[in-house]
Structures are given as structure tokens and as C-alpha cells.
Coordinates of C-alpha atoms in Angstrom, one line a residue:
Chain A
M1 CA 2.5 -20.0 -185.8
S2 CA 1.4 -19.1 -189.1
Q3 CA 3.8 -15.8 -190.5
K4 CA 1.4 -15.2 -193.4
V5 CA -0.8 -12.0 -193.3
Y6 CA -3.8 -11.6 -191.5
T7 CA -6.2 -9.2 -193.7
Q8 CA -9.6 -7.5 -194.2
G9 CA -12.0 -10.9 -192.7
S10 CA -9.8 -13.6 -191.0
A11 CA -10.8 -14.7 -188.5
F12 CA -9.2 -14.2 -185.2
P13 CA -6.0 -16.0 -184.2
P14 CA -6.7 -16.8 -180.5
T15 CA -4.7 -15.9 -178.0
K16 CA -3.5 -18.7 -174.8
P17 CA -3.0 -17.6 -171.7
G18 CA 0.2 -16.3 -170.6
V19 CA 1.8 -16.4 -174.0
L20 CA 2.7 -12.8 -174.9
R21 CA 1.9 -11.8 -178.7
L22 CA 2.7 -9.2 -180.8
Y23 CA 0.9 -7.4 -183.8
S24 CA 3.2 -6.9 -186.3
M25 CA 4.4 -6.2 -190.0
R26 CA 7.9 -8.2 -191.7
F27 CA 9.3 -4.8 -193.4
C28 CA 8.0 -2.4 -190.6
P29 CA 10.8 -0.3 -189.4
F30 CA 8.4 0.6 -186.1
A31 CA 7.5 -2.8 -185.2
Q32 CA 11.5 -3.9 -185.9
R33 CA 11.8 -1.9 -182.8
A34 CA 9.8 -3.8 -180.6
R35 CA 11.1 -7.4 -182.7
L36 CA 14.8 -6.6 -181.4
V37 CA 13.7 -5.9 -178.0
L38 CA 12.2 -8.9 -177.4
Q39 CA 14.9 -10.6 -179.3
H40 CA 17.7 -9.3 -177.8
K41 CA 15.9 -10.0 -174.0
N42 CA 15.0 -13.8 -174.9
I43 CA 11.7 -12.9 -174.1
P44 CA 9.4 -15.8 -175.6
H45 CA 6.6 -14.7 -177.6
E46 CA 4.5 -15.3 -181.0
I47 CA 3.9 -12.7 -184.4
V48 CA 0.6 -12.2 -185.8
N49 CA 1.7 -9.8 -189.0
I50 CA -1.2 -8.1 -190.0
H51 CA -1.8 -6.8 -193.1
L52 CA -1.5 -3.1 -192.7
R53 CA -3.9 -1.7 -196.5
S54 CA -6.6 -3.9 -195.7
K55 CA -6.4 -4.6 -191.1
P56 CA -9.0 -7.8 -190.1
E57 CA -11.9 -6.1 -188.1
W58 CA -10.7 -7.5 -185.5
F59 CA -7.2 -5.9 -185.1
L60 CA -8.7 -2.5 -185.3
A61 CA -11.3 -3.3 -182.3
L62 CA -7.9 -4.2 -180.3
N63 CA -6.5 -1.0 -181.4
P64 CA -8.4 2.1 -183.2
L65 CA -5.0 3.8 -183.9
G66 CA -4.8 1.0 -186.3
Q67 CA -1.0 0.5 -186.3
V68 CA 2.1 -1.7 -185.7
P69 CA 3.6 -2.7 -183.2
V70 CA 1.0 -3.9 -180.4
L71 CA 2.0 -6.2 -177.5
Q72 CA -0.7 -8.7 -176.1
I73 CA -0.4 -10.5 -173.2
D74 CA -4.3 -12.0 -171.9
D75 CA -5.8 -8.6 -171.1
K76 CA -2.9 -6.2 -171.5
I77 CA -2.4 -3.9 -174.4
V78 CA 0.3 -2.2 -175.9
P79 CA 0.4 -0.6 -178.8
E80 CA 3.5 2.0 -179.8
S81 CA 6.8 1.3 -180.8
T82 CA 8.4 2.7 -178.2
A83 CA 6.0 2.4 -175.2
T84 CA 6.4 -1.3 -175.8
C85 CA 9.9 -1.7 -176.3
D86 CA 9.9 1.0 -173.1
W87 CA 7.1 -2.1 -171.4
L88 CA 9.2 -4.9 -172.4
D89 CA 12.4 -3.5 -170.8
D90 CA 10.4 -2.5 -167.9
V91 CA 9.0 -6.3 -166.8
Y92 CA 11.1 -8.6 -168.3
P93 CA 14.8 -8.2 -166.2
E94 CA 17.7 -9.6 -169.1
N95 CA 19.2 -7.6 -170.3
Q96 CA 18.4 -4.3 -169.3
L97 CA 18.4 -1.8 -171.8
Q98 CA 17.1 1.7 -170.3
P99 CA 19.8 3.3 -168.9
T100 CA 19.5 3.4 -165.6
D101 CA 21.4 7.4 -164.9
P102 CA 18.6 9.6 -164.9
Y103 CA 20.6 12.5 -167.7
R104 CA 21.7 9.6 -169.9
R105 CA 18.3 8.8 -170.0
A106 CA 17.3 11.9 -170.9
W107 CA 20.0 12.3 -173.3
D108 CA 18.6 9.2 -175.0
R109 CA 15.2 10.6 -175.4
V110 CA 16.9 13.5 -176.5
L111 CA 18.6 11.2 -179.6
L112 CA 14.8 9.9 -180.0
E113 CA 13.0 12.8 -180.6
Y114 CA 15.9 13.7 -183.1
S115 CA 15.4 10.3 -184.9
S116 CA 11.7 11.9 -186.0
K117 CA 12.7 13.9 -188.4
L118 CA 14.3 11.3 -190.2
I119 CA 10.5 9.9 -190.7
G120 CA 9.0 12.5 -192.9
P121 CA 11.8 13.2 -195.4
Y122 CA 12.9 8.7 -195.4
Y123 CA 9.1 7.9 -196.8
G124 CA 8.8 11.6 -198.4
A125 CA 11.8 10.0 -200.5
I126 CA 10.2 7.0 -200.7
R127 CA 7.3 8.0 -202.6
S128 CA 8.3 11.0 -204.6
T129 CA 8.4 11.0 -207.7
D130 CA 10.9 13.9 -209.1
A131 CA 14.5 13.7 -208.6
S132 CA 16.0 16.4 -206.9
E133 CA 13.4 16.4 -204.5
V134 CA 14.4 13.0 -203.8
E135 CA 18.0 14.4 -203.8
S136 CA 16.7 17.3 -201.5
K137 CA 15.4 14.9 -198.8
S138 CA 18.0 12.2 -198.6
E139 CA 20.4 15.4 -197.9
E140 CA 18.0 16.3 -195.1
I141 CA 18.3 12.6 -193.6
K142 CA 22.2 12.3 -194.4
K143 CA 22.2 16.0 -191.7
H144 CA 20.3 14.2 -189.8
M145 CA 22.7 10.7 -189.4
Q146 CA 25.8 13.6 -189.5
F147 CA 24.4 14.6 -185.5
F148 CA 23.8 10.9 -184.7
E149 CA 27.5 10.8 -185.3
E150 CA 28.3 13.6 -183.3
Q151 CA 26.9 12.4 -180.6
L152 CA 28.0 9.1 -180.5
K153 CA 32.1 10.9 -180.8
A154 CA 30.9 12.5 -177.8
R155 CA 29.5 9.7 -175.8
E156 CA 33.1 8.0 -176.1
D157 CA 32.0 4.8 -174.4
G158 CA 30.5 3.0 -177.4
P159 CA 30.6 1.1 -179.7
F160 CA 26.7 0.8 -178.6
F161 CA 25.2 4.4 -177.4
G162 CA 24.3 1.9 -174.9
G163 CA 28.1 1.5 -174.4
S164 CA 29.8 -1.4 -174.1
K165 CA 26.4 -2.6 -174.2
P166 CA 23.1 -1.4 -176.2
S167 CA 20.2 0.3 -175.3
T168 CA 16.6 1.3 -176.3
F169 CA 17.9 4.1 -178.7
D170 CA 20.9 1.1 -180.0
F171 CA 17.2 0.0 -181.4
F172 CA 15.0 3.0 -182.0
L173 CA 17.9 3.7 -184.6
W174 CA 19.1 1.1 -186.2
P175 CA 15.9 -0.6 -188.6
F176 CA 15.6 3.5 -190.2
Y177 CA 19.5 2.8 -190.6
E178 CA 19.3 -0.6 -192.0
R179 CA 17.1 1.1 -194.3
L180 CA 18.8 3.9 -195.1
P181 CA 21.4 2.0 -198.1
M182 CA 17.6 1.2 -200.2
L183 CA 17.0 4.2 -201.3
P184 CA 19.7 4.8 -203.9
L185 CA 18.3 1.3 -204.7
L186 CA 14.7 2.2 -204.3
K187 CA 16.0 5.8 -206.8
D188 CA 18.8 4.0 -209.1
N189 CA 20.9 6.9 -207.2
P190 CA 24.1 6.0 -206.0
A191 CA 24.2 9.8 -204.8
L192 CA 22.0 9.2 -202.0
D193 CA 24.2 6.2 -200.3
I194 CA 25.6 8.2 -197.2
E195 CA 29.4 7.8 -197.6
A196 CA 30.9 5.6 -194.9
D197 CA 34.1 8.1 -193.5
K198 CA 31.5 9.6 -192.7
I199 CA 30.2 8.6 -190.5
P200 CA 33.2 6.6 -189.4
T201 CA 31.6 6.4 -185.7
L202 CA 27.8 5.1 -186.8
T203 CA 29.8 2.6 -189.4
A204 CA 31.7 1.1 -186.5
W205 CA 28.4 1.2 -184.0
A206 CA 26.3 -0.6 -187.4
K207 CA 28.3 -3.5 -187.6
A208 CA 28.5 -3.7 -183.8
M209 CA 25.1 -4.0 -183.8
R210 CA 25.1 -6.1 -186.7
E211 CA 27.1 -9.3 -184.9
L212 CA 24.1 -9.2 -182.2
P213 CA 21.6 -12.4 -182.4
A214 CA 18.7 -9.6 -182.6
V215 CA 19.0 -7.9 -185.3
K216 CA 20.8 -10.8 -186.9
A217 CA 17.5 -12.3 -187.2
T218 CA 15.3 -9.2 -188.0
S219 CA 17.1 -7.7 -190.4
L220 CA 16.5 -7.9 -194.0
D221 CA 19.2 -6.7 -196.9
A222 CA 18.8 -3.6 -198.8
S223 CA 17.5 -5.3 -201.8
S224 CA 15.0 -7.0 -199.7
H225 CA 13.4 -3.6 -198.3
A226 CA 13.9 -1.9 -202.1
T227 CA 11.4 -4.2 -203.6
W228 CA 9.7 -4.2 -200.7
Y229 CA 9.1 -0.2 -201.0
R230 CA 9.1 -0.7 -205.0
Q231 CA 5.3 -3.5 -204.2
T232 CA 4.1 -0.1 -201.9
L233 CA 4.4 2.1 -204.4
T234 CA 2.3 0.3 -207.2
G235 CA 0.0 -0.3 -204.8
A236 CA -0.3 -4.0 -204.5
P237 CA 2.3 -4.5 -202.2
D238 CA 2.8 -9.1 -201.4
Y239 CA 3.3 -8.4 -197.0
D240 CA 4.0 -12.2 -197.8
M241 CA 6.9 -12.1 -199.9
F242 CA 10.1 -13.6 -199.0
L243 CA 8.7 -16.1 -196.6
K244 CA 9.1 -19.6 -197.3
E245 CA 5.5 -21.6 -195.7
D246 CA 4.0 -24.0 -197.5
Chain B
M1 CA 14.0 16.3 -149.6
R2 CA 16.1 17.0 -147.3
I3 CA 16.9 20.8 -146.3
S4 CA 19.3 22.7 -144.5
T5 CA 20.3 26.5 -144.1
F6 CA 23.9 27.9 -143.3
S7 CA 24.6 29.6 -140.5
S8 CA 26.1 32.7 -142.4
Q9 CA 29.1 32.1 -142.0
E10 CA 29.7 29.0 -143.5
L11 CA 27.0 31.1 -146.2
I12 CA 30.2 34.0 -146.2
M13 CA 32.5 30.6 -146.7
K14 CA 30.8 29.2 -149.5
V15 CA 30.0 31.8 -151.5
M16 CA 33.6 32.4 -151.5
T17 CA 34.2 29.3 -152.9
L18 CA 31.9 30.1 -156.0
Q19 CA 33.6 31.0 -159.7
F20 CA 31.8 34.7 -160.8
P21 CA 32.5 36.1 -163.9
Q22 CA 31.6 40.0 -162.0
A23 CA 33.1 40.1 -158.5
S24 CA 31.2 43.0 -156.4
A25 CA 27.8 43.3 -157.7
L26 CA 27.4 39.9 -158.3
A27 CA 28.8 38.9 -154.6
S28 CA 26.5 40.8 -152.5
R29 CA 23.8 39.4 -154.0
R30 CA 24.9 35.9 -153.5
L31 CA 25.3 36.5 -150.4
R32 CA 21.5 37.4 -149.3
C33 CA 21.0 33.7 -151.4
F34 CA 20.4 31.3 -148.8
M35 CA 20.8 27.2 -150.0
Q36 CA 19.1 24.9 -149.9
H37 CA 20.2 21.3 -149.9
V38 CA 18.2 19.2 -152.2
S39 CA 18.9 15.4 -152.0
S40 CA 17.3 13.7 -154.9
S41 CA 17.4 9.2 -153.7
S42 CA 17.0 6.7 -155.1
S43 CA 13.8 5.6 -156.6
A44 CA 11.4 2.4 -156.9
N45 CA 13.2 1.2 -159.8
G46 CA 16.8 1.2 -158.6
Q47 CA 18.6 4.8 -159.8
T48 CA 21.6 5.5 -158.7
E49 CA 20.7 8.9 -156.1
S50 CA 21.8 12.1 -157.7
N51 CA 23.1 15.2 -155.1
I52 CA 22.2 18.2 -156.8
T53 CA 22.1 21.6 -154.8
L54 CA 20.3 23.6 -156.1
L55 CA 20.0 28.0 -155.0
T56 CA 17.3 29.9 -155.0
P57 CA 17.8 32.9 -158.0
V58 CA 18.3 36.3 -156.1
V59 CA 19.0 37.9 -159.8
T60 CA 15.4 38.0 -162.3
Y61 CA 16.5 38.4 -166.0
D62 CA 13.4 40.6 -167.1
P63 CA 10.9 38.5 -169.5
K64 CA 11.9 40.1 -172.4
T65 CA 12.9 37.9 -174.5
L66 CA 16.5 37.8 -176.0
A67 CA 17.4 37.9 -179.4
Q68 CA 20.0 38.1 -181.6
G69 CA 22.9 40.4 -180.7
S70 CA 21.7 40.2 -177.1
P71 CA 24.9 39.4 -174.3
F72 CA 24.9 36.4 -172.8
P73 CA 22.9 36.5 -169.5
P74 CA 25.5 35.5 -167.3
T75 CA 24.6 32.5 -165.7
T76 CA 25.1 31.6 -161.4
P77 CA 26.6 29.1 -160.0
G78 CA 23.8 26.7 -158.6
V79 CA 21.5 28.0 -160.1
L80 CA 18.2 26.0 -162.5
R81 CA 17.7 27.9 -165.9
L82 CA 14.8 27.3 -168.3
Y83 CA 15.6 28.9 -171.7
N84 CA 11.8 29.5 -172.3
M85 CA 9.5 31.6 -174.8
R86 CA 6.5 31.9 -173.0
F87 CA 3.8 31.0 -175.9
C88 CA 6.1 27.6 -177.1
P89 CA 3.8 24.4 -175.4
F90 CA 6.5 22.4 -175.1
A91 CA 8.8 24.5 -173.3
Q92 CA 5.4 25.1 -171.4
R93 CA 5.8 21.8 -170.6
T94 CA 8.5 21.9 -168.2
K95 CA 7.9 24.7 -167.5
L96 CA 4.6 23.7 -165.3
V97 CA 6.9 20.2 -164.2
L98 CA 9.3 23.4 -162.5
E99 CA 5.8 24.4 -161.3
H100 CA 4.3 22.2 -160.0
K101 CA 7.6 20.4 -158.0
K102 CA 8.6 24.1 -156.8
I103 CA 12.1 23.7 -157.8
P104 CA 13.8 27.0 -157.9
H105 CA 14.7 28.2 -160.9
E106 CA 15.0 31.2 -163.4
T107 CA 13.5 31.7 -166.4
I108 CA 15.3 33.1 -169.9
N109 CA 12.9 34.0 -172.2
V110 CA 14.9 33.6 -176.0
N111 CA 13.9 35.6 -179.8
L112 CA 13.3 32.0 -181.6
K113 CA 12.7 34.0 -184.9
Y114 CA 16.4 36.0 -184.3
K115 CA 18.0 33.7 -182.0
P116 CA 21.1 34.5 -179.8
D117 CA 24.6 33.2 -180.9
W118 CA 25.1 32.4 -177.1
F119 CA 21.6 30.5 -177.4
L120 CA 22.7 28.0 -180.6
K121 CA 25.8 27.9 -179.4
L122 CA 24.5 26.0 -175.6
S123 CA 22.2 24.3 -178.1
P124 CA 23.0 23.2 -181.3
L125 CA 19.7 22.5 -181.4
G126 CA 18.3 26.0 -181.7
L127 CA 15.4 25.0 -179.6
V128 CA 13.2 25.3 -175.8
P129 CA 12.7 24.0 -173.4
V130 CA 16.3 24.1 -172.8
L131 CA 17.8 23.4 -168.8
Q132 CA 20.5 24.6 -167.9
L133 CA 22.6 24.1 -164.5
D134 CA 26.7 24.9 -164.0
D135 CA 28.3 22.6 -167.0
L136 CA 24.6 20.4 -167.6
V137 CA 22.9 21.4 -170.5
L138 CA 20.1 19.6 -171.5
P139 CA 17.3 20.0 -173.9
E140 CA 14.0 18.4 -175.9
S141 CA 10.4 18.9 -173.4
T142 CA 10.2 15.2 -172.3
A143 CA 13.7 15.1 -171.4
T144 CA 13.5 18.2 -169.2
C145 CA 10.5 16.5 -167.9
D146 CA 11.6 13.1 -167.0
W147 CA 14.9 14.5 -166.1
L148 CA 14.0 17.3 -163.6
D149 CA 11.9 14.7 -162.1
D150 CA 13.9 11.5 -161.9
T151 CA 16.5 14.2 -160.0
F152 CA 13.9 16.0 -157.4
P153 CA 11.2 13.4 -157.1
G154 CA 10.1 14.7 -153.4
Q155 CA 6.8 15.3 -152.2
T156 CA 5.4 14.5 -156.4
R157 CA 6.4 12.8 -158.1
L158 CA 5.2 12.1 -161.3
T159 CA 5.7 9.4 -163.2
P160 CA 4.2 6.4 -162.5
S161 CA 4.9 3.4 -160.6
D162 CA 2.6 0.6 -162.8
S163 CA 4.6 -0.1 -165.9
L164 CA 1.8 -1.1 -168.0
R165 CA 0.5 2.6 -166.6
R166 CA 3.5 4.2 -168.0
A167 CA 3.4 2.3 -171.0
W168 CA 0.0 4.2 -172.0
D169 CA 0.8 7.2 -170.8
R170 CA 3.4 7.4 -173.2
V171 CA 0.9 6.4 -176.2
L172 CA -1.3 8.9 -175.1
L173 CA 1.9 11.0 -175.9
E174 CA 3.2 9.8 -179.0
N175 CA -0.6 10.4 -180.3
V176 CA -1.3 14.2 -178.8
G177 CA 1.4 15.3 -181.8
K178 CA -1.7 14.6 -184.3
I179 CA -3.0 17.5 -182.2
S180 CA -0.7 20.1 -181.9
D181 CA 0.0 19.7 -185.4
T182 CA -3.2 21.3 -185.5
F183 CA -2.7 24.3 -185.9
Y184 CA 0.4 24.5 -188.2
A185 CA -1.5 21.7 -190.8
L186 CA -4.6 24.3 -190.5
R187 CA -1.8 27.5 -191.5
R188 CA -0.3 25.3 -194.6
K189 CA -3.1 23.5 -195.8
A190 CA -5.7 26.4 -195.1
D191 CA -8.2 24.3 -198.8
L192 CA -8.0 21.0 -196.0
K193 CA -9.6 23.0 -193.5
D194 CA -12.5 21.0 -192.6
K195 CA -10.6 17.3 -192.7
I196 CA -8.0 18.7 -190.4
L197 CA -10.2 19.3 -188.4
D198 CA -12.3 15.9 -189.1
K199 CA -8.7 14.2 -187.9
L200 CA -9.0 16.9 -185.0
E201 CA -11.9 15.5 -183.8
K202 CA -10.7 12.0 -184.4
R203 CA -8.0 12.3 -182.4
L204 CA -9.7 13.6 -179.1
R205 CA -11.9 11.4 -179.2
W206 CA -9.7 8.7 -178.5
F207 CA -8.1 11.1 -175.8
E208 CA -11.8 11.0 -173.9
T209 CA -11.9 7.1 -174.2
I210 CA -9.1 6.4 -172.7
L211 CA -9.9 8.6 -170.1
S212 CA -12.7 7.7 -170.1
D213 CA -11.5 3.9 -168.9
R214 CA -9.1 5.6 -166.0
E215 CA -10.2 7.0 -162.9
G216 CA -10.0 10.5 -163.4
P217 CA -10.6 13.8 -162.7
Y218 CA -6.6 13.2 -163.7
F219 CA -5.0 10.7 -166.2
G220 CA -2.8 10.3 -163.0
G221 CA -5.9 9.2 -161.7
N222 CA -6.8 12.0 -158.2
Q223 CA -4.0 13.6 -158.4
P224 CA -1.7 14.8 -161.8
A225 CA 1.2 12.6 -163.4
M226 CA 3.2 13.5 -165.3
I227 CA 1.4 13.2 -168.8
D228 CA -1.3 15.8 -167.2
F229 CA 1.0 18.6 -168.0
L230 CA 2.6 16.9 -171.5
L231 CA -0.7 17.2 -172.5
W232 CA -2.1 20.4 -171.2
P233 CA -0.3 22.7 -173.2
H234 CA -2.1 21.9 -176.6
F235 CA -5.4 21.5 -174.5
E236 CA -4.8 25.0 -173.6
R237 CA -4.7 26.5 -176.9
L238 CA -7.3 24.5 -178.4
P239 CA -10.2 27.1 -176.8
A240 CA -8.0 29.4 -179.4
L241 CA -8.5 27.5 -182.2
T242 CA -11.5 27.6 -181.2
L243 CA -12.1 31.7 -182.1
L244 CA -9.4 30.9 -185.1
T245 CA -11.7 28.7 -186.9
S246 CA -15.6 29.8 -185.6
N247 CA -15.5 25.9 -185.3
S248 CA -17.2 24.6 -181.7
R249 CA -16.2 21.0 -182.7
I250 CA -12.8 21.6 -181.3
T251 CA -12.8 22.5 -177.6
P252 CA -14.1 20.2 -174.9
D253 CA -17.7 20.2 -173.6
P254 CA -19.7 18.6 -171.6
H255 CA -22.1 17.1 -173.9
H256 CA -19.6 15.8 -177.0
L257 CA -15.9 15.4 -174.3
P258 CA -17.6 15.3 -170.8
R259 CA -14.3 13.4 -168.9
L260 CA -11.9 16.1 -171.2
A261 CA -14.5 18.8 -170.7
A262 CA -13.9 18.2 -166.8
W263 CA -10.4 17.2 -167.1
M264 CA -9.5 21.3 -168.6
E265 CA -11.4 22.4 -165.5
I266 CA -10.1 20.6 -163.0
M267 CA -5.8 21.4 -165.0
L268 CA -7.0 25.4 -164.7
Q269 CA -7.2 25.3 -161.3
L270 CA -3.8 23.9 -160.5
P271 CA -1.3 27.0 -159.1
A272 CA 1.1 25.0 -162.0
V273 CA -1.5 26.2 -164.9
K274 CA -2.5 29.2 -162.9
A275 CA 1.8 30.4 -163.3
V276 CA 2.0 29.6 -166.1
L277 CA -1.3 30.1 -168.2
Q278 CA -2.5 32.5 -171.0
N279 CA -5.3 33.1 -171.9
T280 CA -7.2 32.8 -175.5
N281 CA -6.8 35.8 -176.3
A282 CA -3.0 35.4 -175.8
H283 CA -3.1 32.1 -177.6
A284 CA -4.9 33.8 -180.8
H285 CA -2.9 36.7 -181.3
F286 CA 0.2 35.6 -180.9
F287 CA -0.8 32.3 -183.6
A288 CA -2.1 34.8 -185.8
S289 CA 1.1 36.6 -185.1
F290 CA 3.0 34.0 -186.1
G291 CA 1.4 33.5 -189.2
T292 CA 2.2 37.2 -190.3
G293 CA 5.8 35.8 -190.0
S294 CA 6.8 38.5 -186.9
P295 CA 5.7 36.5 -184.1
D296 CA 4.7 38.7 -180.6
Y297 CA 6.8 37.2 -178.1
D298 CA 6.5 39.2 -175.5
F299 CA 3.0 39.8 -176.6
G300 CA 1.4 40.8 -172.7
L301 CA 4.4 42.2 -171.1
E302 CA 4.7 45.7 -169.9
E303 CA 6.5 48.1 -171.5

């Protein structure tokens, strides 16, 4: 199946009975969460990439909220990154991701809710053209990462938040962590980098995450992310950049 | 749920082994407690069993908020405590679940503008709700609600057993933020009022569409589910928003959002909702006071 984006006016690519489909976008961190879980659990699936600035009508009919990721299988549809990931873990048994202990599960929820604080300053920093505003948003992000550093350290059963194996939260956090090194490149300001010695536990976590086949299969380097965001700021990003298809 | 009571002899023995800071006064109060063993069993998705003993609180703390400088109200071993604020919609979620599942607990209301040091030490995030039970501390509305439902499934299991329904309830939850954000957005960007209210109306229509696809009257079906309690606090505040903005399109009514209107009516009949409810005037007053920078946390409490 082509990985090229579908835009407004495009024809709906027919689904096949029993085939799980993910509506996605190759640079979207929320969609990456679903892709990580699909890969990690070895769930067969196909991917349909959506042009998020020129959405196909059939996509909006499928999901009026208009966002990726969305899962579709036969008549079932599940939007929202956290809902899709939890549903996949509920339905597909291989490599269980959600903790079984209620207290651990509750604390993973705390961490997930806390991680939403990253989103505002992250996109704010990307969009801002004011260097001091960018720095202050970057400081906010660093402060939040310190919180995760402390939380992971306190768990004492790493390297993952899930312990010796990753849990859903590891995959919820990863896409944003992966993108942090692109900010200093995008803004041409090395001061925006988080020093590894300030977050040793997270640095060890990242190393372990990068060894996971799911992360290898879905991640991009900082330079590619920076190129993508640079294009989004011009107003006409090439959703198919870096794709090698005829 | 297995409930057992102890003979007074056994009770005295048990109480004597509890640790408490101020011996005699508390000891005599505790002798009046009876213990309820609330044991939770494995649920359908294979969770490990947890046996938590909850004491019914006898000490009733003043509902007035505790601020910076106030002494820490002592905890009682075995008593579940909720750190709360009577007008916080997120803390209200947890309070609703506690009430609906009839889980014994005590409530401490916290001044969120001038937070007590002991509260920040307990929960560095500094937000309500927080649950505390002996050395267990858990913040965050959805985490506390889920933990309560997992730990005390009892006869009122609130989490749906169907994974697709669970997923869509999650979708609903992720989208209620746009409703709760409206209050703050209106204050921050008063000039964009029409645009903000348009967005709110669109979001409410989306909720109406989802509910229309369900049997109802609750989002959970013929009984309320967790999502009903997670959504309720935000909808409870809509009439106050109508009052503050003089905009009639906000509060669901049978003409333009009939399923939501019917849902609101039936929710208002639930004992748990009634127990925690603040009326429209109280919400409007609190919200206005919040805007002045001096939130009236104790509004409605007698002097």
C-alpha cells in the first residue's frame, strides 16, 4: 500500500474485511504512539497517511474530529492516540503493555496526564519566532522532563517506566522525547538542548528504547524532524518528504 | 464485598496496635470505630487481588479550606482521605466515584491559591484531587477514579467490560477538555467570546451525536458508568456559563441537544450527584470570584 498522503478530493482506499487499518501521518507524534504499539505487539496492519491540511472528505466522515491516529477494522473505528493504544493492548494479547497492578496503572495515568503539559510549550516553541519566548518554553519543557527523570528514578525497576519491559506509557512519552533534540536545530540555538547529565535515568531509558524494534521501525532522527517542522512553518509542508516510492 | 465486624475485645486489641500521634483523645475516638473489611476480588481482566482494609472515619474535619500556615490535619491509619476543593471539577470526579460506590472516606478541602506546605510536600504537583491512605498517595482525577474502581469493584463496577466501549469512553474523556477549557478561555480572551462559544457548541453537538448512538439514558447505558461521572462536573457548570455570558446556546435543552438534556436531568437525580452538587448561582459566584484573583473557596459554608 502506498505511504503517500491522501488529500481532499482523493478516492477512498477500500478497506479489506478483517484487515486492521491505521490512519496516520508520518511526522505526527500522536500517530507514532499507535504505530509503536502496533509494531511492538506485532499486529498486522496497513497504514493510510492523511494530509492534515487538506483532509479527504471520507476521512472527516469517518472521524469528524479530523485527527490522526484513527484505527479501523471492519465496522469498528477508534480515534485518539491513548484510546487506540489501550484498545490495541486490550484486544491483541502479544507483549502486554498495560500494568496489571492497579496502583502502578494509576501512577502511569498520572504520568500520562502530566505529559500533556509538554504539548503546549513544545508546539509553542516550534511556532514562536521570538528567541526569548522559545527559550522560556524550552525551559518549561526541561522542567517537565526533570519530573519524569525523578519519577523514573523512583521506580527503581527500570530501564523502562514499565520495568524490565516497556509499558504503554513508555510509548506515550517516546515520540515527544524523540523530538526534543530537533528544537535546537530548528531554532539554531544549542542552548535549547537538554544536557544528558541532568537526566541520566531518562538517558538510559532512551538508550533502551532505541534498541526496541518498534522504536527503530518508527523513529526519525532530529535532523529529519527539524526539516519537517521547518516546512510546516512555511505553510506548505511536503507530507511525502523522505519517502522512497515510485 | 465481604463485610465483617469484630467483637469489642478484638477491636480493642486491633486499635491498640495502631500507631497514632496524640494518644488518648484519638484512642477514645477510635474505640468507637468499627472495622469494615472491604476486600476486592480479581476482576475480569485478571488483575491481582488487593485486600484493603478501610476504616469508617469518625473524626469529621471542618469543610473550610486549609491554607498556608495551617497545621497538618492528622491522618488516621486505615482511613481513606480525599484532598479536595468544593468547586474544582476534577476533584468532583473523584468525590462522585467515592459517593456512588459508597466508599468510606474523609475530605480535606485545600486552599489552592495559598497551599499549605504539607500539601505540597505530600503531592508536589500541588493539585487536587489527591487520595491518601496510609503510605499510599495518588493524585490526578482519572488515576484516582480508576484506582478506586479497580480496588473496590464491589457492586458498582464503573469501568465497562467491553474494550471498544472503554476505548470510546476514552475518546469522550479526551474531548471534554475543550468544554472545561471554555471557562478559562472566555476569561483570558474575552474579545474572542463568539468564536469560543461557537467551538463549545460544536463540541457539545459532537457529544450529543455520540450519546445518540448509545441506548442511554446514561453514557454507560441504563446505569451510570465511569465516563458519566468524569463528564458530569463540566456539564454541571454549563448553566453558570449561560448565566455569565447570557448565551442560551450553551446549556443543553430538549430542543437543540435533547439526549444531553435528558442525561443532565437523570444525572441530577443520582444520590452521588446530589451529594456533591453546587447550584448554578454558587458556580457563577465562584467563577466570578476566581476572575477577581480572590477565589471564594468557602462560599456556601456557614460561618
